[in-house]
Amino acid sequence: VQLQASGGGLVQAGDSLRLSCVASGRIYFMGWFRQASGKEREFIAAMTWRGDRKIYEESVKGRFSISRSNVDNTIYLQMNSLKPEDTAVYYCAAETSGSYTLTKRADWYNVWGQGTLVTVSS
């Protein structure tokens, strides 16, 4: 399984941005995490590959939305009403073993894509 994340950039507070993560291989669930400079990695959102369950971190509920395209196996993170505190490197991750249920735990994801930097200016 390989993951390729993209879509980061520099935006202003209040703007929207959509991150993409192209996946290949057998996947049970995928998630988005972020890591701000000097801080620990943080869970953002995740969904089952079938799309029947989604979970979000409280701080992004109502602003961020995770979805998947059935056409090209791409996971999206739609981010609206961005704030300066959303500035971070964003990572997509996948669970491919089938050993776990949908989770916020980063250590249950066994495949990670490279990060994409999102910078939100005030």
PDB file of C-alpha atoms in Angstrom:
ATOM      1  CA  VAL A   1       0.000   0.000   0.000  1.00  0.00           C
ATOM      2  CA  GLN A   2       1.229   3.445  -0.877  1.00  0.00           C
ATOM      3  CA  LEU A   3      -0.185   6.822   0.050  1.00  0.00           C
ATOM      4  CA  GLN A   4       0.470  10.111  -1.687  1.00  0.00           C
ATOM      5  CA  ALA A   5      -0.831  13.253   0.006  1.00  0.00           C
ATOM      6  CA  SER A   6      -1.144  16.650  -1.638  1.00  0.00           C
ATOM      7  CA  GLY A   7      -3.052  19.908  -1.534  1.00  0.00           C
ATOM      8  CA  GLY A   8      -1.307  21.876   1.159  1.00  0.00           C
ATOM      9  CA  GLY A   9      -0.424  25.517   0.788  1.00  0.00           C
ATOM     10  CA  LEU A  10      -0.578  29.007   2.232  1.00  0.00           C
ATOM     11  CA  VAL A  11      -4.037  30.419   2.851  1.00  0.00           C
ATOM     12  CA  GLN A  12      -5.606  33.157   4.922  1.00  0.00           C
ATOM     13  CA  ALA A  13      -7.758  32.685   7.985  1.00  0.00           C
ATOM     14  CA  GLY A  14     -11.314  31.874   6.969  1.00  0.00           C
ATOM     15  CA  ASP A  15     -10.298  30.285   3.681  1.00  0.00           C
ATOM     16  CA  SER A  16     -10.883  26.697   2.617  1.00  0.00           C
ATOM     17  CA  LEU A  17      -8.478  24.046   1.408  1.00  0.00           C
ATOM     18  CA  ARG A  18      -8.892  20.457   0.291  1.00  0.00           C
ATOM     19  CA  LEU A  19      -6.213  17.868   0.895  1.00  0.00           C
ATOM     20  CA  SER A  20      -6.033  14.699  -1.162  1.00  0.00           C
ATOM     21  CA  CYS A  21      -4.465  11.345  -0.499  1.00  0.00           C
ATOM     22  CA  VAL A  22      -4.264   8.791  -3.281  1.00  0.00           C
ATOM     23  CA  ALA A  23      -4.212   5.228  -2.023  1.00  0.00           C
ATOM     24  CA  SER A  24      -3.340   1.947  -3.634  1.00  0.00           C
ATOM     25  CA  GLY A  25      -3.801  -1.524  -2.207  1.00  0.00           C
ATOM     26  CA  ARG A  26      -6.185  -3.093   0.301  1.00  0.00           C
ATOM     27  CA  ILE A  27      -7.246  -0.660   2.993  1.00  0.00           C
ATOM     28  CA  TYR A  28      -9.653  -1.024   5.921  1.00  0.00           C
ATOM     29  CA  PHE A  29      -9.695   2.539   7.135  1.00  0.00           C
ATOM     30  CA  MET A  30      -7.843   5.794   6.535  1.00  0.00           C
ATOM     31  CA  GLY A  31      -7.246   8.872   8.570  1.00  0.00           C
ATOM     32  CA  TRP A  32      -5.749  12.328   8.626  1.00  0.00           C
ATOM     33  CA  PHE A  33      -3.368  13.551  11.292  1.00  0.00           C
ATOM     34  CA  ARG A  34      -1.433  16.758  11.693  1.00  0.00           C
ATOM     35  CA  GLN A  35       1.657  17.911  13.503  1.00  0.00           C
ATOM     36  CA  ALA A  36       2.343  21.530  14.274  1.00  0.00           C
ATOM     37  CA  SER A  37       5.861  22.727  14.885  1.00  0.00           C
ATOM     38  CA  GLY A  38       6.994  21.746  18.360  1.00  0.00           C
ATOM     39  CA  LYS A  39       3.833  19.768  19.094  1.00  0.00           C
ATOM     40  CA  GLU A  40       2.816  16.135  19.070  1.00  0.00           C
ATOM     41  CA  ARG A  41       1.002  14.529  16.185  1.00  0.00           C
ATOM     42  CA  GLU A  42      -2.755  15.039  16.457  1.00  0.00           C
ATOM     43  CA  PHE A  43      -5.663  13.024  15.097  1.00  0.00           C
ATOM     44  CA  ILE A  44      -8.022  14.932  12.786  1.00  0.00           C
ATOM     45  CA  ALA A  45     -10.466  12.589  11.064  1.00  0.00           C
ATOM     46  CA  ALA A  46     -10.831   9.030   9.845  1.00  0.00           C
ATOM     47  CA  MET A  47     -13.245   6.873   7.896  1.00  0.00           C
ATOM     48  CA  THR A  48     -13.737   3.267   6.969  1.00  0.00           C
ATOM     49  CA  TRP A  49     -12.874   2.407   3.403  1.00  0.00           C
ATOM     50  CA  ARG A  50     -16.510   1.423   2.866  1.00  0.00           C
ATOM     51  CA  GLY A  51     -17.529   4.865   4.023  1.00  0.00           C
ATOM     52  CA  ASP A  52     -20.037   3.679   6.612  1.00  0.00           C
ATOM     53  CA  ARG A  53     -18.289   5.277   9.595  1.00  0.00           C
ATOM     54  CA  LYS A  54     -16.470   8.541  10.129  1.00  0.00           C
ATOM     55  CA  ILE A  55     -14.922  10.042  13.253  1.00  0.00           C
ATOM     56  CA  TYR A  56     -13.554  13.517  13.934  1.00  0.00           C
ATOM     57  CA  GLU A  57     -11.515  15.296  16.513  1.00  0.00           C
ATOM     58  CA  GLU A  58     -13.704  17.709  18.454  1.00  0.00           C
ATOM     59  CA  SER A  59     -11.664  20.758  17.479  1.00  0.00           C
ATOM     60  CA  VAL A  60     -12.433  20.313  13.771  1.00  0.00           C
ATOM     61  CA  LYS A  61     -16.012  19.072  13.881  1.00  0.00           C
ATOM     62  CA  GLY A  62     -18.227  21.195  11.678  1.00  0.00           C
ATOM     63  CA  ARG A  63     -15.241  22.692   9.834  1.00  0.00           C
ATOM     64  CA  PHE A  64     -13.442  19.671   8.391  1.00  0.00           C
ATOM     65  CA  SER A  65     -14.932  16.807   6.426  1.00  0.00           C
ATOM     66  CA  ILE A  66     -13.389  13.525   5.325  1.00  0.00           C
ATOM     67  CA  SER A  67     -14.622  11.714   2.234  1.00  0.00           C
ATOM     68  CA  ARG A  68     -13.524   9.208  -0.361  1.00  0.00           C
ATOM     69  CA  SER A  69     -13.830   9.026  -4.107  1.00  0.00           C
ATOM     70  CA  ASN A  70     -14.893   5.621  -5.378  1.00  0.00           C
ATOM     71  CA  VAL A  71     -13.530   6.462  -8.802  1.00  0.00           C
ATOM     72  CA  ASP A  72      -9.868   6.938  -8.076  1.00  0.00           C
ATOM     73  CA  ASN A  73      -9.351   5.685  -4.494  1.00  0.00           C
ATOM     74  CA  THR A  74      -8.620   9.135  -3.180  1.00  0.00           C
ATOM     75  CA  ILE A  75      -9.332  10.294   0.368  1.00  0.00           C
ATOM     76  CA  TYR A  76     -10.097  13.962   0.826  1.00  0.00           C
ATOM     77  CA  LEU A  77      -9.981  16.289   3.790  1.00  0.00           C
ATOM     78  CA  GLN A  78     -12.088  19.340   3.122  1.00  0.00           C
ATOM     79  CA  MET A  79     -11.056  22.105   5.503  1.00  0.00           C
ATOM     80  CA  ASN A  80     -13.267  25.159   5.862  1.00  0.00           C
ATOM     81  CA  SER A  81     -13.043  28.250   8.043  1.00  0.00           C
ATOM     82  CA  LEU A  82      -9.346  27.677   8.537  1.00  0.00           C
ATOM     83  CA  LYS A  83      -7.660  29.232  11.551  1.00  0.00           C
ATOM     84  CA  PRO A  84      -3.996  30.057  12.193  1.00  0.00           C
ATOM     85  CA  GLU A  85      -3.930  27.246  14.760  1.00  0.00           C
ATOM     86  CA  ASP A  86      -4.677  24.789  11.925  1.00  0.00           C
ATOM     87  CA  THR A  87      -1.166  25.434  10.618  1.00  0.00           C
ATOM     88  CA  ALA A  88       0.658  22.109  10.564  1.00  0.00           C
ATOM     89  CA  VAL A  89       2.025  19.344   8.418  1.00  0.00           C
ATOM     90  CA  TYR A  90      -0.897  17.089   7.539  1.00  0.00           C
ATOM     91  CA  TYR A  91      -0.454  13.351   7.050  1.00  0.00           C
ATOM     92  CA  CYS A  92      -2.741  10.693   5.668  1.00  0.00           C
ATOM     93  CA  ALA A  93      -2.508   7.188   7.069  1.00  0.00           C
ATOM     94  CA  ALA A  94      -4.059   3.801   6.438  1.00  0.00           C
ATOM     95  CA  GLU A  95      -4.721   0.553   8.265  1.00  0.00           C
ATOM     96  CA  THR A  96      -4.151  -2.386   5.964  1.00  0.00           C
ATOM     97  CA  SER A  97      -3.988  -5.409   8.232  1.00  0.00           C
ATOM     98  CA  GLY A  98      -7.649  -5.649   9.186  1.00  0.00           C
ATOM     99  CA  SER A  99      -6.627  -6.137  12.811  1.00  0.00           C
ATOM    100  CA  TYR A 100      -8.243  -3.015  14.233  1.00  0.00           C
ATOM    101  CA  THR A 101     -11.466  -1.035  14.162  1.00  0.00           C
ATOM    102  CA  LEU A 102     -11.754   2.604  13.185  1.00  0.00           C
ATOM    103  CA  THR A 103      -9.675   4.585  15.611  1.00  0.00           C
ATOM    104  CA  LYS A 104      -8.030   7.870  16.539  1.00  0.00           C
ATOM    105  CA  ARG A 105      -4.899   6.029  17.659  1.00  0.00           C
ATOM    106  CA  ALA A 106      -1.978   6.796  15.389  1.00  0.00           C
ATOM    107  CA  ASP A 107      -0.194   3.565  16.329  1.00  0.00           C
ATOM    108  CA  TRP A 108      -3.025   1.510  14.807  1.00  0.00           C
ATOM    109  CA  TYR A 109      -2.267   2.922  11.356  1.00  0.00           C
ATOM    110  CA  ASN A 110       0.511   0.986   9.677  1.00  0.00           C
ATOM    111  CA  VAL A 111       1.025   2.949   6.450  1.00  0.00           C
ATOM    112  CA  TRP A 112       1.748   6.677   6.315  1.00  0.00           C
ATOM    113  CA  GLY A 113       2.037   9.098   3.464  1.00  0.00           C
ATOM    114  CA  GLN A 114       4.452  11.981   3.310  1.00  0.00           C
ATOM    115  CA  GLY A 115       3.164  15.159   4.878  1.00  0.00           C
ATOM    116  CA  THR A 116       1.767  18.204   3.162  1.00  0.00           C
ATOM    117  CA  LEU A 117       2.216  21.597   4.778  1.00  0.00           C
ATOM    118  CA  VAL A 118      -0.777  23.804   5.491  1.00  0.00           C
ATOM    119  CA  THR A 119      -0.052  27.351   6.604  1.00  0.00           C
ATOM    120  CA  VAL A 120      -2.888  29.637   7.670  1.00  0.00           C
ATOM    121  CA  SER A 121      -2.031  33.302   8.024  1.00  0.00           C
ATOM    122  CA  SER A 122      -4.007  35.640  10.262  1.00  0.00           C
TER     123      SER A 122
END
